[in-house]
Short mmCIF file of C-alpha atoms and ligand atoms in Angstrom, two decimals:
data_model
loop_
_atom_site.label_atom_id
_atom_site.label_comp_id
_atom_site.label_asym_id
_atom_site.label_seq_id
_atom_site.Cartn_x
_atom_site.Cartn_y
_atom_site.Cartn_z
CA MET A 1 115.57 101.73 104.81
CA ALA A 2 113.95 99.75 101.83
CA LYS A 3 111.51 97.01 102.12
CA GLY A 4 111.04 94.02 99.63
CA SER A 5 110.80 95.03 95.90
CA VAL A 6 111.57 98.39 96.61
CA ALA A 7 114.41 97.47 98.14
CA GLU A 8 115.55 95.20 95.19
CA PHE A 9 115.12 97.78 93.05
CA MET A 10 117.16 100.40 94.58
CA ASP A 11 120.01 98.19 95.34
CA LYS A 12 120.26 98.11 91.64
CA ILE A 13 119.82 102.10 91.35
CA ILE A 14 122.13 102.74 94.20
CA ALA A 15 125.04 100.15 92.60
CA LYS A 16 124.64 101.66 89.04
CA ASN A 17 124.25 105.70 89.99
CA PRO A 18 127.20 105.25 92.95
CA GLY A 19 127.87 108.34 95.02
CA GLU A 20 124.56 110.61 93.62
CA LYS A 21 122.78 110.41 96.54
CA GLU A 22 119.79 113.30 95.53
CA PHE A 23 119.46 111.26 92.79
CA HIS A 24 119.04 107.61 94.89
CA GLN A 25 116.93 110.12 97.34
CA ALA A 26 114.07 111.01 94.25
CA VAL A 27 114.14 107.81 92.90
CA TYR A 28 113.27 105.96 96.39
CA GLU A 29 110.43 108.23 96.81
CA VAL A 30 108.57 107.58 94.48
CA ALA A 31 109.49 103.84 93.77
CA ASP A 32 108.09 103.73 97.64
CA SER A 33 104.80 105.45 96.31
CA LEU A 34 104.40 103.48 93.10
CA MET A 35 105.32 99.85 94.30
CA PRO A 36 102.10 99.03 95.48
CA PHE A 37 100.64 100.13 91.91
CA ILE A 38 102.90 98.57 89.82
CA GLU A 39 102.41 95.17 91.67
CA LYS A 40 98.27 95.38 90.97
CA ASN A 41 99.27 96.13 87.56
CA PRO A 42 101.68 94.18 86.04
CA LYS A 43 101.62 95.20 82.83
CA TYR A 44 103.82 97.97 83.91
CA LYS A 45 106.19 95.78 85.80
CA GLN A 46 106.54 93.28 82.68
CA ALA A 47 107.83 96.37 80.37
CA LYS A 48 110.45 97.48 83.46
CA ILE A 49 108.62 100.83 83.08
CA LEU A 50 109.79 102.29 86.15
CA GLU A 51 113.89 100.58 85.34
CA ARG A 52 113.28 102.65 81.82
CA ILE A 53 112.47 105.98 83.84
CA ALA A 54 115.26 105.57 86.12
CA GLU A 55 117.63 105.56 83.37
CA PRO A 56 117.81 108.96 81.23
CA GLU A 57 117.41 108.63 77.50
CA ARG A 58 120.37 110.36 77.28
CA VAL A 59 123.37 112.82 79.36
CA LEU A 60 125.89 115.40 78.20
CA MET A 61 128.75 116.94 80.10
CA PHE A 62 130.80 119.13 78.79
CA ARG A 63 133.93 121.67 79.14
CA VAL A 64 132.55 125.78 79.39
CA PRO A 65 136.14 127.62 79.21
CA TRP A 66 135.47 131.27 79.86
CA LEU A 67 137.81 134.33 80.09
CA ASP A 68 136.97 136.52 83.67
CA ASP A 69 137.57 140.05 83.60
CA LYS A 70 140.94 140.09 84.33
CA GLY A 71 141.68 138.06 81.52
CA GLU A 72 142.13 134.79 83.20
CA VAL A 73 140.91 131.55 81.89
CA GLN A 74 138.48 129.85 83.80
CA VAL A 75 136.79 126.22 83.12
CA ASN A 76 133.85 125.00 84.42
CA ARG A 77 131.57 122.12 83.56
CA GLY A 78 128.26 121.65 82.21
CA PHE A 79 125.50 119.33 81.83
CA ARG A 80 121.85 118.52 80.55
CA ILE A 81 120.19 115.40 81.66
CA GLU A 82 117.23 114.32 78.91
CA MET A 83 115.22 112.35 80.87
CA ASN A 84 112.59 111.01 78.59
CA SER A 85 110.34 111.82 75.98
CA ALA A 86 107.66 110.00 76.32
CA ILE A 87 104.61 112.72 76.82
CA GLY A 88 106.81 115.55 74.38
CA PRO A 89 110.07 117.39 74.38
CA TYR A 90 112.40 117.16 76.63
CA LYS A 91 111.45 120.71 79.15
CA GLY A 92 113.08 121.91 82.44
CA GLY A 93 115.35 124.68 84.03
CA LEU A 94 119.36 124.99 84.11
CA ARG A 95 120.70 125.93 87.32
CA PHE A 96 124.09 127.75 88.03
CA HIS A 97 125.03 126.54 91.46
CA PRO A 98 128.23 125.50 93.01
CA SER A 99 127.04 122.42 93.93
CA VAL A 100 125.92 121.72 90.52
CA ASN A 101 126.87 117.71 89.74
CA LEU A 102 125.34 114.63 88.01
CA GLY A 103 123.77 113.22 91.01
CA ILE A 104 121.62 116.53 91.27
CA LEU A 105 121.02 117.04 87.82
CA LYS A 106 119.32 113.54 87.87
CA PHE A 107 117.35 113.96 90.74
CA LEU A 108 116.18 116.92 89.23
CA ALA A 109 115.42 115.48 86.13
CA PHE A 110 114.00 112.35 87.39
CA GLU A 111 111.04 115.08 89.26
CA GLN A 112 110.50 117.22 86.05
CA VAL A 113 109.31 114.00 84.82
CA PHE A 114 106.43 113.27 86.67
CA LYS A 115 105.63 116.82 87.04
CA ASN A 116 105.46 118.11 83.75
CA SER A 117 103.22 115.18 83.24
CA LEU A 118 100.89 116.30 86.12
CA THR A 119 100.05 119.64 84.94
CA THR A 120 98.58 118.18 81.60
CA LEU A 121 100.79 119.90 79.12
CA PRO A 122 102.35 117.89 76.38
CA MET A 123 105.84 118.19 78.39
CA GLY A 124 108.89 115.84 78.93
CA GLY A 125 111.15 116.06 81.71
CA GLY A 126 114.59 117.62 81.36
CA LYS A 127 117.33 119.57 83.55
CA GLY A 128 121.06 120.68 83.22
CA GLY A 129 123.47 123.52 84.48
CA SER A 130 126.17 124.13 85.71
CA ASP A 131 128.86 124.66 88.84
CA PHE A 132 129.52 127.47 87.53
CA ASP A 133 128.32 130.33 90.62
CA PRO A 134 127.44 133.71 89.23
CA LYS A 135 127.34 135.41 92.53
CA GLY A 136 130.24 138.17 92.61
CA LYS A 137 130.68 137.62 88.86
CA SER A 138 130.02 140.94 86.53
CA ASP A 139 127.27 140.35 83.96
CA ASN A 140 129.97 141.21 81.61
CA GLU A 141 131.36 137.19 83.06
CA VAL A 142 128.09 135.63 83.34
CA MET A 143 127.45 137.10 79.81
CA LYS A 144 131.36 135.38 78.83
CA PHE A 145 130.01 132.42 81.22
CA CYS A 146 126.59 132.00 79.36
CA GLN A 147 127.92 132.01 75.36
CA SER A 148 129.94 129.70 76.18
CA PHE A 149 127.92 127.37 77.81
CA MET A 150 124.96 127.58 74.75
CA SER A 151 128.10 126.92 71.97
CA GLU A 152 128.29 123.58 73.12
CA LEU A 153 124.14 123.57 74.63
CA PHE A 154 123.11 124.49 70.57
CA ARG A 155 123.53 121.71 69.13
CA HIS A 156 121.36 119.78 71.79
CA ILE A 157 118.58 121.68 72.05
CA GLY A 158 115.23 122.97 69.98
CA PRO A 159 111.83 123.82 70.18
CA ASP A 160 110.40 120.37 69.27
CA THR A 161 113.15 118.21 71.21
CA ASP A 162 114.88 120.11 74.56
CA VAL A 163 113.68 123.99 75.45
CA PRO A 164 115.49 124.65 78.90
CA ALA A 165 114.49 127.37 81.43
CA GLY A 166 115.65 129.21 84.46
CA ASP A 167 116.30 127.42 88.04
CA ILE A 168 118.78 128.89 90.46
CA GLY A 169 120.94 131.17 89.55
CA VAL A 170 119.32 131.20 85.89
CA GLY A 171 116.87 134.41 86.05
CA GLY A 172 115.67 136.54 83.16
CA ARG A 173 119.58 137.80 82.58
CA GLU A 174 120.63 134.77 81.75
CA ILE A 175 117.74 133.75 79.80
CA GLY A 176 118.48 136.18 78.03
CA PHE A 177 122.31 135.88 77.72
CA LEU A 178 121.55 132.00 76.11
CA PHE A 179 118.67 133.22 73.70
CA GLY A 180 121.18 135.44 72.18
CA GLN A 181 124.11 133.45 71.52
CA TYR A 182 121.63 130.18 70.55
CA LYS A 183 119.82 133.05 68.03
CA ARG A 184 123.08 133.77 66.67
CA LEU A 185 124.21 130.24 66.54
CA ARG A 186 121.13 128.85 64.72
CA ASN A 187 120.39 131.87 62.74
CA GLU A 188 116.51 131.15 63.56
CA PHE A 189 114.09 132.86 65.93
CA THR A 190 112.16 130.18 68.08
CA GLY A 191 111.02 129.21 71.25
CA VAL A 192 113.88 127.32 72.27
CA LEU A 193 114.53 128.76 75.72
CA THR A 194 110.88 129.77 78.06
CA GLY A 195 111.36 132.40 80.85
CA LYS A 196 112.42 134.80 77.84
CA GLY A 197 111.78 138.65 78.35
CA ARG A 198 108.53 140.31 77.52
CA ASN A 199 110.00 142.05 74.19
CA TRP A 200 111.06 138.51 72.94
CA GLY A 201 108.66 135.83 73.19
CA GLY A 202 108.68 135.61 77.21
CA SER A 203 104.96 135.15 78.61
CA LEU A 204 103.42 137.74 81.46
CA ILE A 205 102.70 135.45 84.24
CA ARG A 206 106.16 133.49 83.82
CA PRO A 207 108.17 135.09 86.26
CA GLU A 208 105.50 134.52 88.85
CA ALA A 209 104.14 131.20 88.17
CA THR A 210 105.98 128.89 90.44
CA GLY A 211 105.14 131.27 93.78
CA TYR A 212 101.60 131.68 92.38
CA GLY A 213 100.82 128.29 91.72
CA THR A 214 102.12 127.20 95.31
CA LEU A 215 100.04 129.05 97.26
CA TYR A 216 97.24 128.43 94.55
CA PHE A 217 98.08 124.73 95.56
CA ALA A 218 97.91 125.47 99.27
CA GLU A 219 94.58 127.37 98.85
CA GLU A 220 92.92 124.00 96.91
CA MET A 221 94.61 121.97 100.29
CA LEU A 222 93.17 124.04 102.67
CA LYS A 223 89.81 124.11 100.76
CA THR A 224 89.77 120.60 101.92
CA LYS A 225 89.35 121.12 105.72
CA ASN A 226 86.78 124.33 104.92
CA ASP A 227 90.04 126.83 105.84
CA THR A 228 91.58 129.16 103.54
CA MET A 229 95.35 131.68 103.36
CA GLU A 230 93.38 134.53 104.73
CA GLY A 231 94.70 135.35 108.12
CA LYS A 232 97.61 132.65 108.05
CA VAL A 233 101.12 133.22 109.58
CA VAL A 234 103.40 132.01 106.65
CA THR A 235 107.12 131.36 107.00
CA ILE A 236 109.22 131.09 103.53
CA SER A 237 112.55 130.17 102.35
CA GLY A 238 114.94 131.61 99.82
CA SER A 239 114.74 135.21 98.82
CA GLY A 240 114.82 134.36 95.18
CA ASN A 241 112.73 134.32 92.30
CA VAL A 242 109.91 131.47 94.08
CA ALA A 243 110.13 133.19 97.11
CA GLN A 244 109.50 136.66 96.08
CA TYR A 245 106.46 135.81 94.22
CA ALA A 246 104.96 133.21 96.83
CA THR A 247 105.43 136.17 99.21
CA GLU A 248 103.20 138.31 97.10
CA LYS A 249 100.48 135.76 96.37
CA ALA A 250 99.99 134.92 99.99
CA THR A 251 99.81 138.33 101.10
CA GLN A 252 97.29 139.11 97.96
CA MET A 253 95.61 136.11 100.21
CA GLY A 254 95.21 137.86 102.96
CA ALA A 255 98.31 136.13 104.82
CA THR A 256 101.40 137.96 107.16
CA VAL A 257 104.73 136.48 105.19
CA VAL A 258 106.90 136.79 108.03
CA SER A 259 110.72 134.99 107.14
CA LEU A 260 112.68 135.56 103.69
CA SER A 261 116.45 133.78 103.51
CA ASP A 262 119.66 133.22 101.86
CA SER A 263 122.55 130.40 102.53
CA GLU A 264 123.75 133.05 104.92
CA GLY A 265 120.57 133.32 107.46
CA THR A 266 116.91 133.80 107.89
CA VAL A 267 115.15 137.38 108.77
CA TYR A 268 112.23 137.01 110.60
CA ASP A 269 109.57 140.12 110.44
CA PRO A 270 106.62 139.37 112.73
CA LYS A 271 104.40 142.32 111.13
CA GLY A 272 104.83 140.90 107.74
CA ILE A 273 106.66 141.46 104.44
CA ASP A 274 104.57 143.71 102.54
CA GLU A 275 104.17 145.10 99.19
CA LYS A 276 106.25 147.86 99.80
CA LYS A 277 109.04 145.95 102.01
CA LEU A 278 108.26 143.05 98.98
CA ALA A 279 109.71 145.44 95.94
CA PHE A 280 112.86 146.36 98.68
CA VAL A 281 113.71 142.90 98.44
CA LEU A 282 113.26 142.40 94.37
CA GLU A 283 115.48 145.53 93.99
CA LEU A 284 118.18 144.23 96.86
CA LYS A 285 118.23 140.49 94.96
CA ASN A 286 117.83 140.94 91.61
CA VAL A 287 119.37 144.21 90.98
CA LYS A 288 121.41 144.91 93.02
CA ARG A 289 122.31 141.24 93.96
CA GLY A 290 122.87 141.62 97.69
CA ARG A 291 122.11 139.50 100.84
CA ILE A 292 118.82 139.36 102.35
CA LYS A 293 120.40 140.55 105.86
CA GLU A 294 120.42 143.93 104.11
CA TYR A 295 116.57 143.50 105.12
CA ALA A 296 116.60 143.43 109.06
CA SER A 297 119.03 147.16 108.74
CA LYS A 298 116.59 148.47 107.00
CA TYR A 299 113.08 147.77 108.72
CA GLY A 300 114.68 147.19 112.19
CA CYS A 301 113.74 142.99 112.50
CA LYS A 302 115.88 140.25 113.62
CA PHE A 303 118.12 138.76 111.49
CA LEU A 304 119.27 134.70 112.73
CA PRO A 305 122.63 134.45 111.08
CA GLY A 306 122.75 130.83 109.83
CA LYS A 307 119.63 129.75 110.15
CA ARG A 308 116.72 127.89 108.24
CA PRO A 309 112.77 129.40 109.19
CA TRP A 310 111.50 126.23 110.54
CA GLY A 311 111.90 126.94 113.87
CA ILE A 312 109.42 130.27 113.65
CA LYS A 313 105.78 129.76 114.88
CA CYS A 314 103.42 129.59 111.33
CA ASP A 315 100.63 128.23 110.23
CA VAL A 316 101.72 127.52 106.53
CA ALA A 317 105.38 127.00 105.65
CA LEU A 318 106.89 127.24 102.30
CA PRO A 319 109.99 125.81 101.41
CA CYS A 320 111.80 127.94 98.76
CA ALA A 321 115.38 127.78 98.71
CA THR A 322 117.06 124.49 97.72
CA GLN A 323 116.81 120.38 97.74
CA ASN A 324 116.84 118.72 101.53
CA GLU A 325 116.54 122.21 103.54
CA VAL A 326 113.83 120.72 105.70
CA ASP A 327 115.29 117.83 107.96
CA GLY A 328 113.39 116.00 110.64
CA ASN A 329 114.24 117.71 113.62
CA ASP A 330 112.82 121.02 111.13
CA ALA A 331 109.85 119.27 110.47
CA LYS A 332 109.08 118.76 114.22
CA ALA A 333 109.84 121.94 115.46
CA LEU A 334 106.91 122.65 112.83
CA VAL A 335 104.23 120.42 114.18
CA LYS A 336 105.05 120.72 117.36
CA ASN A 337 104.35 125.30 116.56
CA GLY A 338 101.17 124.17 115.36
CA CYS A 339 101.82 124.34 111.19
CA ILE A 340 98.62 122.98 109.56
CA CYS A 341 100.25 123.01 105.94
CA VAL A 342 103.34 122.49 104.42
CA SER A 343 103.45 123.66 100.25
CA GLU A 344 106.68 123.24 98.41
CA GLY A 345 108.16 125.54 95.75
CA ALA A 346 111.38 124.35 96.25
CA ASN A 347 112.29 120.90 94.56
CA MET A 348 112.88 118.08 97.16
CA PRO A 349 113.27 120.15 99.95
CA SER A 350 112.22 117.83 102.32
CA SER A 351 114.45 115.19 103.53
CA PRO A 352 113.06 111.68 104.18
CA GLU A 353 112.56 111.93 108.12
CA ALA A 354 111.15 115.65 107.27
CA ILE A 355 108.19 113.91 105.13
CA ASP A 356 107.37 110.91 107.62
CA VAL A 357 106.84 113.21 110.32
CA PHE A 358 104.42 115.64 108.18
CA LEU A 359 102.74 111.91 107.00
CA LYS A 360 102.69 110.59 110.57
CA ALA A 361 101.07 113.79 112.12
CA LYS A 362 98.76 114.36 108.86
CA ILE A 363 99.18 117.78 108.10
CA LEU A 364 98.66 118.91 104.60
CA TYR A 365 102.10 118.29 103.14
CA GLY A 366 102.13 119.14 99.13
CA LEU A 367 105.59 118.01 97.66
CA GLY A 368 107.00 120.03 95.01
CA LYS A 369 106.32 117.97 91.95
CA ALA A 370 102.52 118.94 92.67
CA ALA A 371 102.88 122.29 94.11
CA ASN A 372 105.43 123.99 92.18
CA ALA A 373 104.58 122.66 88.84
CA GLY A 374 103.39 126.46 88.26
CA GLY A 375 106.26 127.49 86.92
CA VAL A 376 106.95 124.77 84.18
CA ALA A 377 103.38 124.50 83.24
CA THR A 378 103.55 128.66 82.57
CA SER A 379 106.86 127.48 80.22
CA GLY A 380 104.10 125.50 78.69
CA LEU A 381 102.19 128.30 78.23
CA GLU A 382 105.18 130.16 76.91
CA MET A 383 106.36 127.02 74.25
CA SER A 384 101.98 127.68 73.06
CA GLN A 385 102.17 130.90 72.52
CA ASN A 386 105.65 130.93 70.85
CA SER A 387 104.07 128.35 68.51
CA LEU A 388 100.95 130.42 67.77
CA ARG A 389 103.29 133.28 67.36
CA LEU A 390 100.80 135.31 69.49
CA SER A 391 100.70 136.68 73.11
CA TRP A 392 98.23 136.06 75.81
CA THR A 393 96.41 138.67 78.36
CA ARG A 394 97.91 138.61 81.92
CA GLU A 395 94.81 137.43 83.30
CA GLU A 396 94.16 134.89 80.52
CA VAL A 397 97.68 133.13 81.78
CA ASP A 398 97.24 133.12 85.08
CA GLU A 399 93.55 131.86 84.94
CA LYS A 400 95.17 128.75 82.86
CA LEU A 401 97.52 128.51 85.54
CA HIS A 402 95.23 128.39 88.25
CA GLY A 403 92.79 126.06 86.22
CA ILE A 404 96.33 124.12 85.94
CA MET A 405 96.93 124.38 89.70
CA VAL A 406 93.56 123.12 90.46
CA ALA A 407 93.55 120.25 88.06
CA ILE A 408 96.91 118.86 89.64
CA HIS A 409 95.30 119.36 93.13
CA GLU A 410 92.10 116.97 91.97
CA GLN A 411 95.28 114.34 90.57
CA CYS A 412 96.86 114.51 93.57
CA LEU A 413 93.19 113.65 95.83
CA LYS A 414 91.94 111.02 92.69
CA TYR A 415 94.65 108.68 93.41
CA GLY A 416 96.20 109.83 97.14
CA LYS A 417 92.73 109.63 99.23
CA GLU A 418 93.05 107.07 102.11
CA ASN A 419 90.00 107.33 104.16
CA ASP A 420 89.98 110.54 106.11
CA PHE A 421 93.61 111.65 104.87
CA THR A 422 94.89 112.67 101.16
CA ASN A 423 98.85 111.49 100.81
CA TYR A 424 99.67 114.24 98.13
CA MET A 425 103.20 112.35 97.60
CA LYS A 426 101.47 109.06 96.57
CA GLY A 427 98.79 110.94 94.73
CA ALA A 428 101.29 113.09 92.97
CA ASN A 429 103.50 110.08 92.13
CA ILE A 430 101.22 107.87 90.79
CA ALA A 431 99.31 110.34 88.66
CA GLY A 432 102.68 111.92 86.82
CA PHE A 433 103.80 108.40 86.48
CA VAL A 434 100.17 106.28 84.55
CA LYS A 435 100.50 108.84 81.65
CA VAL A 436 103.97 108.93 81.66
CA ALA A 437 104.03 104.49 81.35
CA ASN A 438 101.12 104.73 79.43
CA SER A 439 102.66 106.45 76.88
CA MET A 440 106.22 104.65 76.95
CA LEU A 441 103.83 101.39 76.45
CA ASP A 442 102.00 102.63 73.56
CA GLN A 443 104.99 103.48 72.15
CA GLY A 444 107.28 100.06 71.98
CA VAL A 445 111.09 99.16 73.67
CA VAL A 446 112.73 102.57 73.12
P1 NDP Y 1 116.52 131.96 92.87
O1 NDP Y 1 118.39 131.27 92.48
O2 NDP Y 1 116.28 132.65 92.51
O3 NDP Y 1 116.85 131.75 94.17
C1 NDP Y 1 117.60 130.63 94.99
C2 NDP Y 1 117.34 131.23 96.54
O4 NDP Y 1 117.31 130.13 97.85
C3 NDP Y 1 117.94 132.40 97.10
O5 NDP Y 1 117.89 132.85 98.05
C4 NDP Y 1 119.48 131.16 97.31
O6 NDP Y 1 120.82 132.20 98.19
C5 NDP Y 1 118.86 129.99 98.43
N1 NDP Y 1 119.66 128.72 98.57
C6 NDP Y 1 120.26 128.48 96.78
N2 NDP Y 1 120.90 127.52 97.22
C7 NDP Y 1 121.07 127.30 98.42
C8 NDP Y 1 121.93 126.49 99.28
N3 NDP Y 1 122.63 125.48 99.56
N4 NDP Y 1 121.13 126.69 101.25
C9 NDP Y 1 120.83 127.64 101.13
N5 NDP Y 1 120.17 128.66 100.53
C10 NDP Y 1 120.03 128.62 99.47
O7 NDP Y 1 115.82 130.28 92.88
P2 NDP Y 1 114.82 130.12 92.35
O8 NDP Y 1 113.86 130.96 93.46
O9 NDP Y 1 114.21 129.96 90.99
O10 NDP Y 1 114.81 128.56 92.42
C11 NDP Y 1 114.29 128.09 94.14
C12 NDP Y 1 114.08 126.54 94.26
O11 NDP Y 1 112.29 126.46 93.94
C13 NDP Y 1 115.12 125.62 93.90
O12 NDP Y 1 114.75 123.94 94.61
C14 NDP Y 1 114.49 125.34 92.05
O13 NDP Y 1 114.50 124.20 91.87
C15 NDP Y 1 113.34 125.50 92.41
N6 NDP Y 1 111.90 125.30 91.49
C16 NDP Y 1 112.18 126.42 90.64
C17 NDP Y 1 111.43 127.09 89.61
C18 NDP Y 1 111.46 128.42 88.88
O14 NDP Y 1 110.65 128.38 88.50
N7 NDP Y 1 112.78 128.77 89.14
C19 NDP Y 1 110.51 125.88 89.71
C20 NDP Y 1 110.09 124.91 89.98
C21 NDP Y 1 110.60 124.92 91.07
P3 NDP Y 1 122.32 132.50 98.34
O15 NDP Y 1 121.24 133.60 97.08
O16 NDP Y 1 122.60 132.74 99.26
O17 NDP Y 1 122.14 131.12 97.76
#
């Protein structure tokens, strides 16, 4: 797939990180966008900045033993990847999902470095998690697991060192259990995690931030074509945190959201998932922890078992579930059905083949590290509020989030403009790289 210096670079990455296919994919996407820029700026090449960025500063891997409700011992594996601290403390979420392995977390940590740089806030990149599956576990089991996980992780993190947040399978409940255990072990109340509850240091708008930000980014992309979200038909995948608030903001902007999904299939509601129906989804997913097909029975619409939403006709598509959930054929179907804009709430949801289809069709394609950066940006705002020991209003945080998404979009235009077309992928990768690379040059060979 790769050519010239990109191929040589990738050969070394693959040899050094065998079997980590998602990590190879993420590094290739960035290297392919960056190589011409690096060739023109030899200072980065001489200092081997790309080689250093692709090597984590530190990888932690640990045993997480815990007792389930039957009194049986369970053993999971925990990870924290401290990828890059050139511009601030490591920052990035924790993912609890059975598919979690070293390669997946390295891809997410690598992406996070560029994303955090794009937010304009002082945050380095990290990611972590476990192969623990919270699905089907009692609250007590989730708490036991979180306490055991933190009993090792607490040694390595801190408000000025490494500040984890949520991701797939880690929401408000898990952050609460993790924070409680950290506080108990360290005997200190600090902003060591973000996504905290409102009563104990959390920021307003943090739960909404990734989904809202994805829509603010889509709106900015559409503006370049003198268009808006108003009246658009939108397909969304996933039904977790990001999908829920993407649905809310899209609807507030005057669009009609016609799908949500989970790992069992897709619900298709051509009448639109309005405020009342979304309240049902929030209760179903966040409190009852049920499956999205229950939405179809409740509202008498279609459930497409085992299917993703990309075959449904739409103007705007928002992948908000997981990596590689849009393949080349999905992308072709989207373009054929008239989709003009893709804004990614999830991390790396589009496969390389899908990205090729979007770029060739010259549709507005907003990749995750730009379009979903609103979540970590608002985590950065939560860190600032914790340090200042004060809390901003909902309007203040939302305004800052909106301003950051506009600024990210501008950076993508600055580096990604190609005649009449904006290559947001190239723009985001170069813009994210420059700040980190220059900081690394300033700090010497470390
Ligand atoms: P949640 O755990 O809240 O929701 C995840 C959703 O995606 C669920 O509907 C889940 O379905 C579905 N899903 C997960 N894995 C798969 C899979 N392998 N196949 C099909 N569906 C799947 O996570 P979030 O909403 O927080 O995260 C969603 C995406 O957004 C991830 O890519 C994450 O990295 C990214 N992201 C999240 C941020 C945040 O602030 N939370 C910030 C930036 C990016 P099921 O319940 O059936 O597993």
